[in-house]
Amino acid sequence: MKTQVGIVGAGPSGLLLARMLQLQGIESVIVEARSRDYIEARIRAGVMEHWVAELTDEVGLGARMRREGLVHEGLEISFAGQRRRIDLKALTGKSIMVYGQQEFVKDFVAARLEDGLPIHFEAADVSIHDIEGDSPKIRFTDKDGAPREIQCDFIGGCDGFHGICRPSIPADRLANFETVYPYAWLGILAQAAPSSDELIYSNHDNGFALHSMRSPELTRLYLQVPPDDDINLWPDDRIWEELQTRLTQDGDWRVTEGPVIQKGITPMRSFVCETMRHGRLFLAGDSAHIVPPTGAKGMNLAAADVKLLAGALTDFYKSGDSAGLDGYTARCLPRIWKAERFSWWMTQMLHLAPQNDDFARRIQLAELDYFTGSEAGARALAENYVGLPFD
Ligand code: APR
Ligand code: PHB
């Protein structure tokens, strides 16, 4: 089988890349290790920057997002017994869109299948070959057990942090930068109406907590826990009690409780691979970088890579211009590092690190007071949160 762009991974990166190429008349084939049901049920973050929601409209798949997504014009930060609002709209002119990542995935998979375009789900033993030559290949065993090979002009490495594309680049060509945090997030999805119209990020003496949502009936909540914590030690009652303690700062406001329909613990890391291209392989999204979820940047950074990569591939196919492909890594990295900085900064400002002493704690509270109390401070936070402008 032959195609123009072979794409490994049907997460937000791979699906968006395939869609943007399709609209430019460029063919692609997606190879995905998991089943359609699995990727459509996998719960991930749910905040889209302003421009990502607009891009979703531009590629023709924004209808359900506009109907069911929740537009937020602000967020709240809770610390030292008070809650302060960051007015994103007033400070930046922009809002954010709360729409579950798996809903985005569902919309893109449905459109691709409706258009009769290929996605190979449940592909096993996926490997890539000849990335340094003119005709790279993706090999895999399809879900019926048959060996398959796709010959491509280019490969989009959209297979996430644990994928096979990044490790296919020779180790001496990789420059990796990483930090692992001394805490993790315990996340739940609850059948309960959100207790507030907006997201609440809370810095509490017991640790960080976050109130988010998916719909008027579904609340998404998170608690900072030790990185090696065991989910079995967190029965629902204990989770609710800790959420009430960490999120309830004033009077009679309480977190609305309801049946917990999903829970899990996710470790937190920051990671950047500075080589996003090797030969005809281009990495995009989590295969090239990871952010801790505190800044809600994961999916947005993936979309930013894909926007540049789709543009570069379009230039190449339309006019033979390879400047965008050659400059791909250099164009992506400044935005990636700014989002890494923001996510790292939000993380250290909002969590309690076990090694922090009383001095560090006082500095943290002063930092929160400054960035929520000063207009200049709040604007710096807001412009990063809604997404920095391109170039
Ligand atoms: N072969 C084929 N597919 C693979 C392989 C493999 N060897 N390994 C992983 N995959 C698939 C995964 O099953 C997943 O569907 O690649 C996809 C990668 O998707 P994501 O992990 O969602 O990464 P990406 O598309 O870059 O999206 C980034 O996802 O993790 C979140 O918070 C992150 O929001 C960010 C977004
Ligand atoms: C979420 O809704 O899952 C969410 C929101 C904001 C974050 C992280 C996750 O910073």
mmCIF file of C-alpha atoms in Angstrom, residues 20-376:
data_model
loop_
_atom_site.group_PDB
_atom_site.id
_atom_site.type_symbol
_atom_site.label_atom_id
_atom_site.label_comp_id
_atom_site.label_asym_id
_atom_site.label_seq_id
_atom_site.Cartn_x
_atom_site.Cartn_y
_atom_site.Cartn_z
ATOM 1 C CA MET A 20 -5.769 19.255 7.644
ATOM 2 C CA LEU A 21 -3.921 17.294 4.933
ATOM 3 C CA GLN A 22 -7.202 15.917 3.556
ATOM 4 C CA LEU A 23 -8.547 19.453 3.099
ATOM 5 C CA GLN A 24 -5.427 20.257 1.052
ATOM 6 C CA GLY A 25 -5.894 17.185 -1.123
ATOM 7 C CA ILE A 26 -2.993 15.301 0.510
ATOM 8 C CA GLU A 27 -3.518 11.599 1.187
ATOM 9 C CA SER A 28 -2.741 9.905 4.470
ATOM 10 C CA VAL A 29 -3.168 6.584 6.243
ATOM 11 C CA ILE A 30 -3.451 6.382 10.037
ATOM 12 C CA VAL A 31 -2.122 3.384 11.965
ATOM 13 C CA GLU A 32 -3.368 3.143 15.581
ATOM 14 C CA ALA A 33 -2.401 0.521 18.158
ATOM 15 C CA ARG A 34 -5.660 0.648 20.113
ATOM 16 C CA SER A 35 -9.287 0.015 19.210
ATOM 17 C CA ARG A 36 -11.727 2.752 18.222
ATOM 18 C CA ASP A 37 -13.696 2.154 21.446
ATOM 19 C CA TYR A 38 -10.569 2.511 23.539
ATOM 20 C CA ILE A 39 -9.402 5.832 22.087
ATOM 21 C CA GLU A 40 -12.932 7.245 22.206
ATOM 22 C CA ALA A 41 -13.332 6.385 25.882
ATOM 23 C CA ARG A 42 -9.878 7.458 27.090
ATOM 24 C CA ILE A 43 -10.423 10.407 29.411
ATOM 25 C CA ARG A 44 -7.927 13.213 29.110
ATOM 26 C CA ALA A 45 -7.848 16.952 29.719
ATOM 27 C CA GLY A 46 -10.511 19.159 28.266
ATOM 28 C CA VAL A 47 -9.385 22.751 27.777
ATOM 29 C CA MET A 48 -8.953 24.149 24.274
ATOM 30 C CA GLU A 49 -7.245 27.449 23.652
ATOM 31 C CA HIS A 50 -9.264 30.010 21.714
ATOM 32 C CA TRP A 51 -7.419 29.432 18.443
ATOM 33 C CA VAL A 52 -7.725 25.610 18.706
ATOM 34 C CA ALA A 53 -11.507 25.921 18.919
ATOM 35 C CA GLU A 54 -11.359 28.223 15.858
ATOM 36 C CA LEU A 55 -9.118 25.767 14.009
ATOM 37 C CA THR A 56 -11.638 23.000 14.764
ATOM 38 C CA ASP A 57 -14.303 25.166 13.087
ATOM 39 C CA GLU A 58 -11.990 25.907 10.147
ATOM 40 C CA VAL A 59 -11.480 22.208 9.450
ATOM 41 C CA GLY A 60 -15.264 21.779 9.445
ATOM 42 C CA LEU A 61 -15.612 19.758 12.653
ATOM 43 C CA GLY A 62 -16.643 22.369 15.203
ATOM 44 C CA ALA A 63 -20.440 21.848 15.142
ATOM 45 C CA ARG A 64 -20.789 19.529 18.147
ATOM 46 C CA MET A 65 -18.057 21.386 20.050
ATOM 47 C CA ARG A 66 -20.026 24.647 19.586
ATOM 48 C CA ARG A 67 -23.231 22.925 20.746
ATOM 49 C CA GLU A 68 -21.912 20.973 23.709
ATOM 50 C CA GLY A 69 -18.634 22.656 24.645
ATOM 51 C CA LEU A 70 -18.606 25.212 27.445
ATOM 52 C CA VAL A 71 -17.093 28.626 26.749
ATOM 53 C CA HIS A 72 -15.320 30.003 29.824
ATOM 54 C CA GLU A 73 -14.351 33.645 30.109
ATOM 55 C CA GLY A 74 -12.508 33.301 33.391
ATOM 56 C CA LEU A 75 -11.080 30.937 35.968
ATOM 57 C CA GLU A 76 -10.650 31.005 39.722
ATOM 58 C CA ILE A 77 -7.637 30.497 41.923
ATOM 59 C CA SER A 78 -8.162 29.596 45.543
ATOM 60 C CA PHE A 79 -5.496 30.003 48.228
ATOM 61 C CA ALA A 80 -5.117 31.178 51.830
ATOM 62 C CA GLY A 81 -8.848 30.982 52.515
ATOM 63 C CA GLN A 82 -9.997 33.061 49.545
ATOM 64 C CA ARG A 83 -10.899 32.696 45.881
ATOM 65 C CA ARG A 84 -9.777 35.146 43.222
ATOM 66 C CA ARG A 85 -11.050 35.309 39.655
ATOM 67 C CA ILE A 86 -8.825 35.764 36.625
ATOM 68 C CA ASP A 87 -11.005 37.449 34.013
ATOM 69 C CA LEU A 88 -9.525 35.904 30.870
ATOM 70 C CA LYS A 89 -11.852 37.781 28.538
ATOM 71 C CA ALA A 90 -11.261 41.223 30.045
ATOM 72 C CA LEU A 91 -7.504 40.691 30.239
ATOM 73 C CA THR A 92 -6.929 39.137 26.795
ATOM 74 C CA GLY A 93 -10.134 39.534 24.771
ATOM 75 C CA LYS A 94 -10.249 35.731 24.535
ATOM 76 C CA SER A 95 -12.027 32.825 26.161
ATOM 77 C CA ILE A 96 -11.307 29.096 26.371
ATOM 78 C CA MET A 97 -13.443 26.135 25.312
ATOM 79 C CA VAL A 98 -14.038 23.278 27.760
ATOM 80 C CA TYR A 99 -14.629 20.213 25.572
ATOM 81 C CA GLY A 100 -13.324 16.748 26.463
ATOM 82 C CA GLN A 101 -10.408 15.591 24.384
ATOM 83 C CA GLN A 102 -12.123 12.274 23.695
ATOM 84 C CA GLU A 103 -15.123 14.156 22.268
ATOM 85 C CA PHE A 104 -12.711 15.881 19.868
ATOM 86 C CA VAL A 105 -11.293 12.431 19.023
ATOM 87 C CA LYS A 106 -14.809 11.034 18.411
ATOM 88 C CA ASP A 107 -15.700 13.897 16.057
ATOM 89 C CA PHE A 108 -12.518 13.461 14.013
ATOM 90 C CA VAL A 109 -12.732 9.655 13.819
ATOM 91 C CA ALA A 110 -16.392 9.812 12.738
ATOM 92 C CA ALA A 111 -15.646 12.358 10.004
ATOM 93 C CA ARG A 112 -12.716 10.360 8.679
ATOM 94 C CA LEU A 113 -14.674 7.124 8.534
ATOM 95 C CA GLU A 114 -17.642 8.909 6.937
ATOM 96 C CA ASP A 115 -15.301 10.218 4.246
ATOM 97 C CA GLY A 116 -14.135 6.634 3.652
ATOM 98 C CA LEU A 117 -10.528 7.411 4.615
ATOM 99 C CA PRO A 118 -8.257 4.812 6.196
ATOM 100 C CA ILE A 119 -7.545 4.292 9.881
ATOM 101 C CA HIS A 120 -6.081 0.924 10.847
ATOM 102 C CA PHE A 121 -7.172 0.336 14.450
ATOM 103 C CA GLU A 122 -5.686 -2.398 16.654
ATOM 104 C CA ALA A 123 -2.430 -2.469 14.700
ATOM 105 C CA ALA A 124 0.191 -4.649 16.426
ATOM 106 C CA ASP A 125 4.011 -4.621 16.186
ATOM 107 C CA VAL A 126 4.040 -1.186 14.563
ATOM 108 C CA SER A 127 7.506 -0.186 13.327
ATOM 109 C CA ILE A 128 8.914 2.444 10.988
ATOM 110 C CA HIS A 129 11.729 1.958 8.477
ATOM 111 C CA ASP A 130 13.989 3.854 6.043
ATOM 112 C CA ILE A 131 13.199 7.234 7.573
ATOM 113 C CA GLU A 132 16.513 8.570 6.295
ATOM 114 C CA GLY A 133 15.669 7.650 2.677
ATOM 115 C CA ASP A 134 13.063 8.915 0.172
ATOM 116 C CA SER A 135 10.528 6.188 0.790
ATOM 117 C CA PRO A 136 9.959 5.521 4.500
ATOM 118 C CA LYS A 137 7.674 2.670 5.517
ATOM 119 C CA ILE A 138 5.302 1.786 8.332
ATOM 120 C CA ARG A 139 5.004 -1.950 9.034
ATOM 121 C CA PHE A 140 2.434 -3.555 11.309
ATOM 122 C CA THR A 141 0.227 -6.572 11.794
ATOM 123 C CA ASP A 142 -3.390 -5.673 11.135
ATOM 124 C CA LYS A 143 -6.262 -6.684 13.394
ATOM 125 C CA ASP A 144 -6.858 -9.832 11.359
ATOM 126 C CA GLY A 145 -3.245 -10.904 11.913
ATOM 127 C CA ALA A 146 -2.012 -10.044 8.390
ATOM 128 C CA PRO A 147 1.373 -8.318 7.935
ATOM 129 C CA ARG A 148 1.050 -4.888 6.262
ATOM 130 C CA GLU A 149 3.443 -2.305 4.860
ATOM 131 C CA ILE A 150 2.652 1.299 3.963
ATOM 132 C CA GLN A 151 5.117 3.123 1.735
ATOM 133 C CA CYS A 152 5.021 6.871 2.333
ATOM 134 C CA ASP A 153 6.698 10.116 1.328
ATOM 135 C CA PHE A 154 6.695 11.247 4.966
ATOM 136 C CA ILE A 155 5.795 9.828 8.364
ATOM 137 C CA GLY A 156 3.925 11.804 11.026
ATOM 138 C CA GLY A 157 5.054 10.488 14.415
ATOM 139 C CA CYS A 158 1.852 11.200 16.397
ATOM 140 C CA ASP A 159 2.046 8.185 18.698
ATOM 141 C CA GLY A 160 2.345 9.913 22.056
ATOM 142 C CA PHE A 161 4.990 9.729 24.756
ATOM 143 C CA HIS A 162 5.229 5.902 24.828
ATOM 144 C CA GLY A 163 5.129 5.438 21.052
ATOM 145 C CA ILE A 164 7.731 3.938 18.737
ATOM 146 C CA CYS A 165 8.513 6.942 16.527
ATOM 147 C CA ARG A 166 10.735 8.975 18.851
ATOM 148 C CA PRO A 167 12.838 5.888 19.807
ATOM 149 C CA SER A 168 13.305 5.209 16.064
ATOM 150 C CA ILE A 169 15.524 8.301 15.838
ATOM 151 C CA PRO A 170 19.189 7.381 16.479
ATOM 152 C CA ALA A 171 19.998 8.124 20.126
ATOM 153 C CA ASP A 172 22.946 10.367 19.191
ATOM 154 C CA ARG A 173 20.537 12.665 17.297
ATOM 155 C CA LEU A 174 18.188 13.129 20.246
ATOM 156 C CA ALA A 175 18.482 15.874 22.833
ATOM 157 C CA ASN A 176 15.956 15.197 25.597
ATOM 158 C CA PHE A 177 15.133 17.490 28.515
ATOM 159 C CA GLU A 178 13.050 16.204 31.382
ATOM 160 C CA THR A 179 11.874 16.851 34.897
ATOM 161 C CA VAL A 180 9.637 14.580 36.980
ATOM 162 C CA TYR A 181 7.512 16.093 39.764
ATOM 163 C CA PRO A 182 7.296 14.699 43.305
ATOM 164 C CA TYR A 183 3.495 14.380 43.087
ATOM 165 C CA ALA A 184 0.742 13.008 40.848
ATOM 166 C CA TRP A 185 -2.917 13.814 40.099
ATOM 167 C CA LEU A 186 -5.754 11.593 41.227
ATOM 168 C CA GLY A 187 -8.581 12.414 38.808
ATOM 169 C CA ILE A 188 -12.260 11.504 38.981
ATOM 170 C CA LEU A 189 -15.215 11.956 36.688
ATOM 171 C CA ALA A 190 -18.420 12.286 38.693
ATOM 172 C CA GLN A 191 -22.070 12.264 37.743
ATOM 173 C CA ALA A 192 -22.714 15.557 39.464
ATOM 174 C CA ALA A 193 -23.511 19.041 38.277
ATOM 175 C CA PRO A 194 -20.431 21.309 38.394
ATOM 176 C CA SER A 195 -20.407 23.228 41.674
ATOM 177 C CA SER A 196 -19.254 26.415 39.989
ATOM 178 C CA ASP A 197 -19.481 27.803 36.447
ATOM 179 C CA GLU A 198 -15.711 28.042 36.116
ATOM 180 C CA LEU A 199 -12.554 26.052 36.768
ATOM 181 C CA ILE A 200 -11.139 26.412 40.278
ATOM 182 C CA TYR A 201 -7.425 25.776 40.833
ATOM 183 C CA SER A 202 -6.793 25.460 44.558
ATOM 184 C CA ASN A 203 -3.581 25.726 46.545
ATOM 185 C CA HIS A 204 -4.313 24.281 49.988
ATOM 186 C CA ASP A 205 -2.186 23.231 52.972
ATOM 187 C CA ASN A 206 -3.187 19.620 52.221
ATOM 188 C CA GLY A 207 -2.105 19.953 48.575
ATOM 189 C CA PHE A 208 -3.480 21.033 45.211
ATOM 190 C CA ALA A 209 -7.042 20.396 43.980
ATOM 191 C CA LEU A 210 -8.857 21.298 40.761
ATOM 192 C CA HIS A 211 -12.541 21.615 39.974
ATOM 193 C CA SER A 212 -13.293 21.217 36.274
ATOM 194 C CA MET A 213 -16.195 19.871 34.255
ATOM 195 C CA ARG A 214 -17.290 18.154 31.083
ATOM 196 C CA SER A 215 -20.969 19.090 30.829
ATOM 197 C CA PRO A 216 -23.808 20.458 32.972
ATOM 198 C CA GLU A 217 -24.113 16.909 34.406
ATOM 199 C CA LEU A 218 -20.463 15.830 34.683
ATOM 200 C CA THR A 219 -17.787 17.187 37.006
ATOM 201 C CA ARG A 220 -14.078 16.464 36.590
ATOM 202 C CA LEU A 221 -12.059 16.819 39.784
ATOM 203 C CA TYR A 222 -8.417 16.301 40.691
ATOM 204 C CA LEU A 223 -6.342 15.973 43.880
ATOM 205 C CA GLN A 224 -2.586 16.169 44.310
ATOM 206 C CA VAL A 225 -1.363 12.822 45.734
ATOM 207 C CA PRO A 226 2.103 11.267 46.232
ATOM 208 C CA PRO A 227 3.467 9.869 42.937
ATOM 209 C CA ASP A 228 3.510 6.280 44.245
ATOM 210 C CA ASP A 229 0.029 6.442 45.789
ATOM 211 C CA ASP A 230 -2.326 3.497 45.309
ATOM 212 C CA ILE A 231 -5.796 4.200 43.904
ATOM 213 C CA ASN A 232 -7.184 1.387 46.092
ATOM 214 C CA LEU A 233 -6.374 3.489 49.144
ATOM 215 C CA TRP A 234 -8.779 6.134 47.835
ATOM 216 C CA PRO A 235 -12.375 4.969 48.284
ATOM 217 C CA ASP A 236 -14.886 7.524 47.001
ATOM 218 C CA ASP A 237 -15.678 8.839 50.511
ATOM 219 C CA ARG A 238 -12.060 9.698 51.143
ATOM 220 C CA ILE A 239 -11.804 11.474 47.767
ATOM 221 C CA TRP A 240 -14.908 13.596 48.408
ATOM 222 C CA GLU A 241 -13.794 14.488 51.905
ATOM 223 C CA GLU A 242 -10.408 15.655 50.646
ATOM 224 C CA LEU A 243 -11.973 17.578 47.738
ATOM 225 C CA GLN A 244 -14.311 19.370 50.177
ATOM 226 C CA THR A 245 -11.366 20.276 52.404
ATOM 227 C CA ARG A 246 -9.126 21.555 49.637
ATOM 228 C CA LEU A 247 -11.720 23.324 47.469
ATOM 229 C CA THR A 248 -14.052 24.794 50.080
ATOM 230 C CA GLN A 249 -12.633 28.055 51.255
ATOM 231 C CA ASP A 250 -15.627 30.083 52.294
ATOM 232 C CA GLY A 251 -19.013 29.855 53.972
ATOM 233 C CA ASP A 252 -21.556 27.405 52.727
ATOM 234 C CA TRP A 253 -20.207 26.678 49.221
ATOM 235 C CA ARG A 254 -19.616 22.918 48.830
ATOM 236 C CA VAL A 255 -18.531 20.655 46.028
ATOM 237 C CA THR A 256 -21.596 18.844 44.685
ATOM 238 C CA GLU A 257 -21.062 15.106 45.086
ATOM 239 C CA GLY A 258 -22.330 12.289 42.892
ATOM 240 C CA PRO A 259 -21.484 8.768 41.687
ATOM 241 C CA VAL A 260 -17.839 8.439 40.615
ATOM 242 C CA ILE A 261 -17.802 6.905 37.146
ATOM 243 C CA GLN A 262 -14.061 6.890 36.526
ATOM 244 C CA LYS A 263 -10.927 7.377 38.611
ATOM 245 C CA GLY A 264 -7.197 7.080 38.149
ATOM 246 C CA ILE A 265 -3.775 8.413 39.138
ATOM 247 C CA THR A 266 -1.519 10.105 36.567
ATOM 248 C CA PRO A 267 2.153 10.895 37.154
ATOM 249 C CA MET A 268 3.415 14.332 36.162
ATOM 250 C CA ARG A 269 6.406 15.177 34.072
ATOM 251 C CA SER A 270 7.798 17.829 31.778
ATOM 252 C CA PHE A 271 9.671 16.551 28.743
ATOM 253 C CA VAL A 272 10.966 18.037 25.498
ATOM 254 C CA CYS A 273 12.712 16.214 22.675
ATOM 255 C CA GLU A 274 14.528 18.900 20.705
ATOM 256 C CA THR A 275 14.758 16.816 17.580
ATOM 257 C CA MET A 276 11.302 16.825 16.082
ATOM 258 C CA ARG A 277 12.486 15.749 12.656
ATOM 259 C CA HIS A 278 14.800 13.010 11.499
ATOM 260 C CA GLY A 279 14.963 12.469 7.747
ATOM 261 C CA ARG A 280 11.351 12.021 6.668
ATOM 262 C CA LEU A 281 9.964 11.421 10.148
ATOM 263 C CA PHE A 282 8.256 14.377 11.863
ATOM 264 C CA LEU A 283 7.173 14.174 15.513
ATOM 265 C CA ALA A 284 4.087 16.072 16.694
ATOM 266 C CA GLY A 285 2.317 16.311 20.045
ATOM 267 C CA ASP A 286 3.072 14.084 23.026
ATOM 268 C CA SER A 287 5.624 12.035 21.062
ATOM 269 C CA ALA A 288 7.864 15.117 21.201
ATOM 270 C CA HIS A 289 6.880 16.785 24.468
ATOM 271 C CA ILE A 290 4.920 16.370 27.675
ATOM 272 C CA VAL A 291 3.649 19.033 30.058
ATOM 273 C CA PRO A 292 2.162 18.557 33.521
ATOM 274 C CA PRO A 293 -1.618 19.107 33.215
ATOM 275 C CA THR A 294 -1.752 22.179 35.459
ATOM 276 C CA GLY A 295 -1.607 24.656 32.583
ATOM 277 C CA ALA A 296 -3.988 22.607 30.377
ATOM 278 C CA LYS A 297 -1.528 22.865 27.495
ATOM 279 C CA GLY A 298 -1.096 19.250 26.259
ATOM 280 C CA MET A 299 -3.658 19.166 23.497
ATOM 281 C CA ASN A 300 -3.057 22.790 22.548
ATOM 282 C CA LEU A 301 0.646 22.240 22.004
ATOM 283 C CA ALA A 302 -0.163 19.186 19.905
ATOM 284 C CA ALA A 303 -2.457 21.324 17.742
ATOM 285 C CA ALA A 304 0.267 23.967 17.365
ATOM 286 C CA ASP A 305 2.792 21.396 16.069
ATOM 287 C CA VAL A 306 0.226 19.988 13.667
ATOM 288 C CA LYS A 307 -0.708 23.412 12.330
ATOM 289 C CA LEU A 308 2.941 24.032 11.422
ATOM 290 C CA LEU A 309 3.522 20.517 10.096
ATOM 291 C CA ALA A 310 0.384 20.493 7.934
ATOM 292 C CA GLY A 311 1.357 23.914 6.549
ATOM 293 C CA ALA A 312 4.893 22.738 5.786
ATOM 294 C CA LEU A 313 3.674 19.566 4.039
ATOM 295 C CA THR A 314 1.142 21.599 2.050
ATOM 296 C CA ASP A 315 3.891 23.982 0.860
ATOM 297 C CA PHE A 316 5.985 21.007 -0.153
ATOM 298 C CA TYR A 317 3.234 19.309 -2.150
ATOM 299 C CA LYS A 318 1.829 22.508 -3.688
ATOM 300 C CA SER A 319 5.065 24.204 -4.728
ATOM 301 C CA GLY A 320 7.987 21.941 -3.867
ATOM 302 C CA ASP A 321 9.007 24.398 -1.162
ATOM 303 C CA SER A 322 10.717 22.484 1.668
ATOM 304 C CA ALA A 323 11.594 25.488 3.845
ATOM 305 C CA GLY A 324 8.741 24.731 6.262
ATOM 306 C CA LEU A 325 9.804 21.105 6.615
ATOM 307 C CA ASP A 326 13.440 22.066 7.091
ATOM 308 C CA GLY A 327 12.525 24.688 9.674
ATOM 309 C CA TYR A 328 9.872 22.611 11.469
ATOM 310 C CA THR A 329 11.755 21.945 14.722
ATOM 311 C CA ALA A 330 13.055 25.505 14.941
ATOM 312 C CA ARG A 331 9.573 26.961 14.431
ATOM 313 C CA CYS A 332 7.909 24.654 16.967
ATOM 314 C CA LEU A 333 10.390 24.899 19.819
ATOM 315 C CA PRO A 334 9.881 28.510 20.985
ATOM 316 C CA ARG A 335 6.162 27.923 21.514
ATOM 317 C CA ILE A 336 6.814 24.534 23.130
ATOM 318 C CA TRP A 337 9.313 25.980 25.600
ATOM 319 C CA LYS A 338 6.971 28.848 26.502
ATOM 320 C CA ALA A 339 4.199 26.346 27.226
ATOM 321 C CA GLU A 340 6.661 24.172 29.162
ATOM 322 C CA ARG A 341 7.639 27.194 31.218
ATOM 323 C CA PHE A 342 4.034 28.164 31.890
ATOM 324 C CA SER A 343 2.980 24.616 32.844
ATOM 325 C CA TRP A 344 6.010 24.178 35.114
ATOM 326 C CA TRP A 345 5.383 27.564 36.727
ATOM 327 C CA MET A 346 1.657 26.937 37.348
ATOM 328 C CA THR A 347 2.562 23.523 38.742
ATOM 329 C CA GLN A 348 5.144 24.746 41.226
ATOM 330 C CA MET A 349 2.947 27.700 42.258
ATOM 331 C CA LEU A 350 -0.093 25.530 42.987
ATOM 332 C CA HIS A 351 1.287 22.267 44.448
ATOM 333 C CA LEU A 352 2.944 21.550 47.768
ATOM 334 C CA ALA A 353 6.361 20.033 47.157
ATOM 335 C CA PRO A 354 7.481 17.677 49.942
ATOM 336 C CA GLN A 355 10.910 19.325 50.046
ATOM 337 C CA ASN A 356 9.540 22.864 50.482
ATOM 338 C CA ASP A 357 10.190 24.588 53.807
ATOM 339 C CA ASP A 358 8.173 27.354 55.466
ATOM 340 C CA PHE A 359 10.106 30.009 53.568
ATOM 341 C CA ALA A 360 9.204 28.415 50.225
ATOM 342 C CA ARG A 361 5.554 28.201 51.343
ATOM 343 C CA ARG A 362 5.450 31.925 52.191
ATOM 344 C CA ILE A 363 6.992 32.748 48.787
ATOM 345 C CA GLN A 364 4.341 30.601 47.105
ATOM 346 C CA LEU A 365 1.515 32.454 48.845
ATOM 347 C CA ALA A 366 3.072 35.808 47.928
ATOM 348 C CA GLU A 367 3.360 34.642 44.331
ATOM 349 C CA LEU A 368 -0.325 33.663 44.263
ATOM 350 C CA ASP A 369 -1.273 36.991 45.838
ATOM 351 C CA TYR A 370 0.751 38.881 43.238
ATOM 352 C CA PHE A 371 -0.403 36.983 40.144
ATOM 353 C CA THR A 372 -4.073 37.140 41.149
ATOM 354 C CA GLY A 373 -3.988 40.604 42.706
ATOM 355 C CA SER A 374 -2.003 42.705 40.257
ATOM 356 C CA GLU A 375 -3.447 43.408 36.819
ATOM 357 C CA ALA A 376 -0.024 42.966 35.226
#
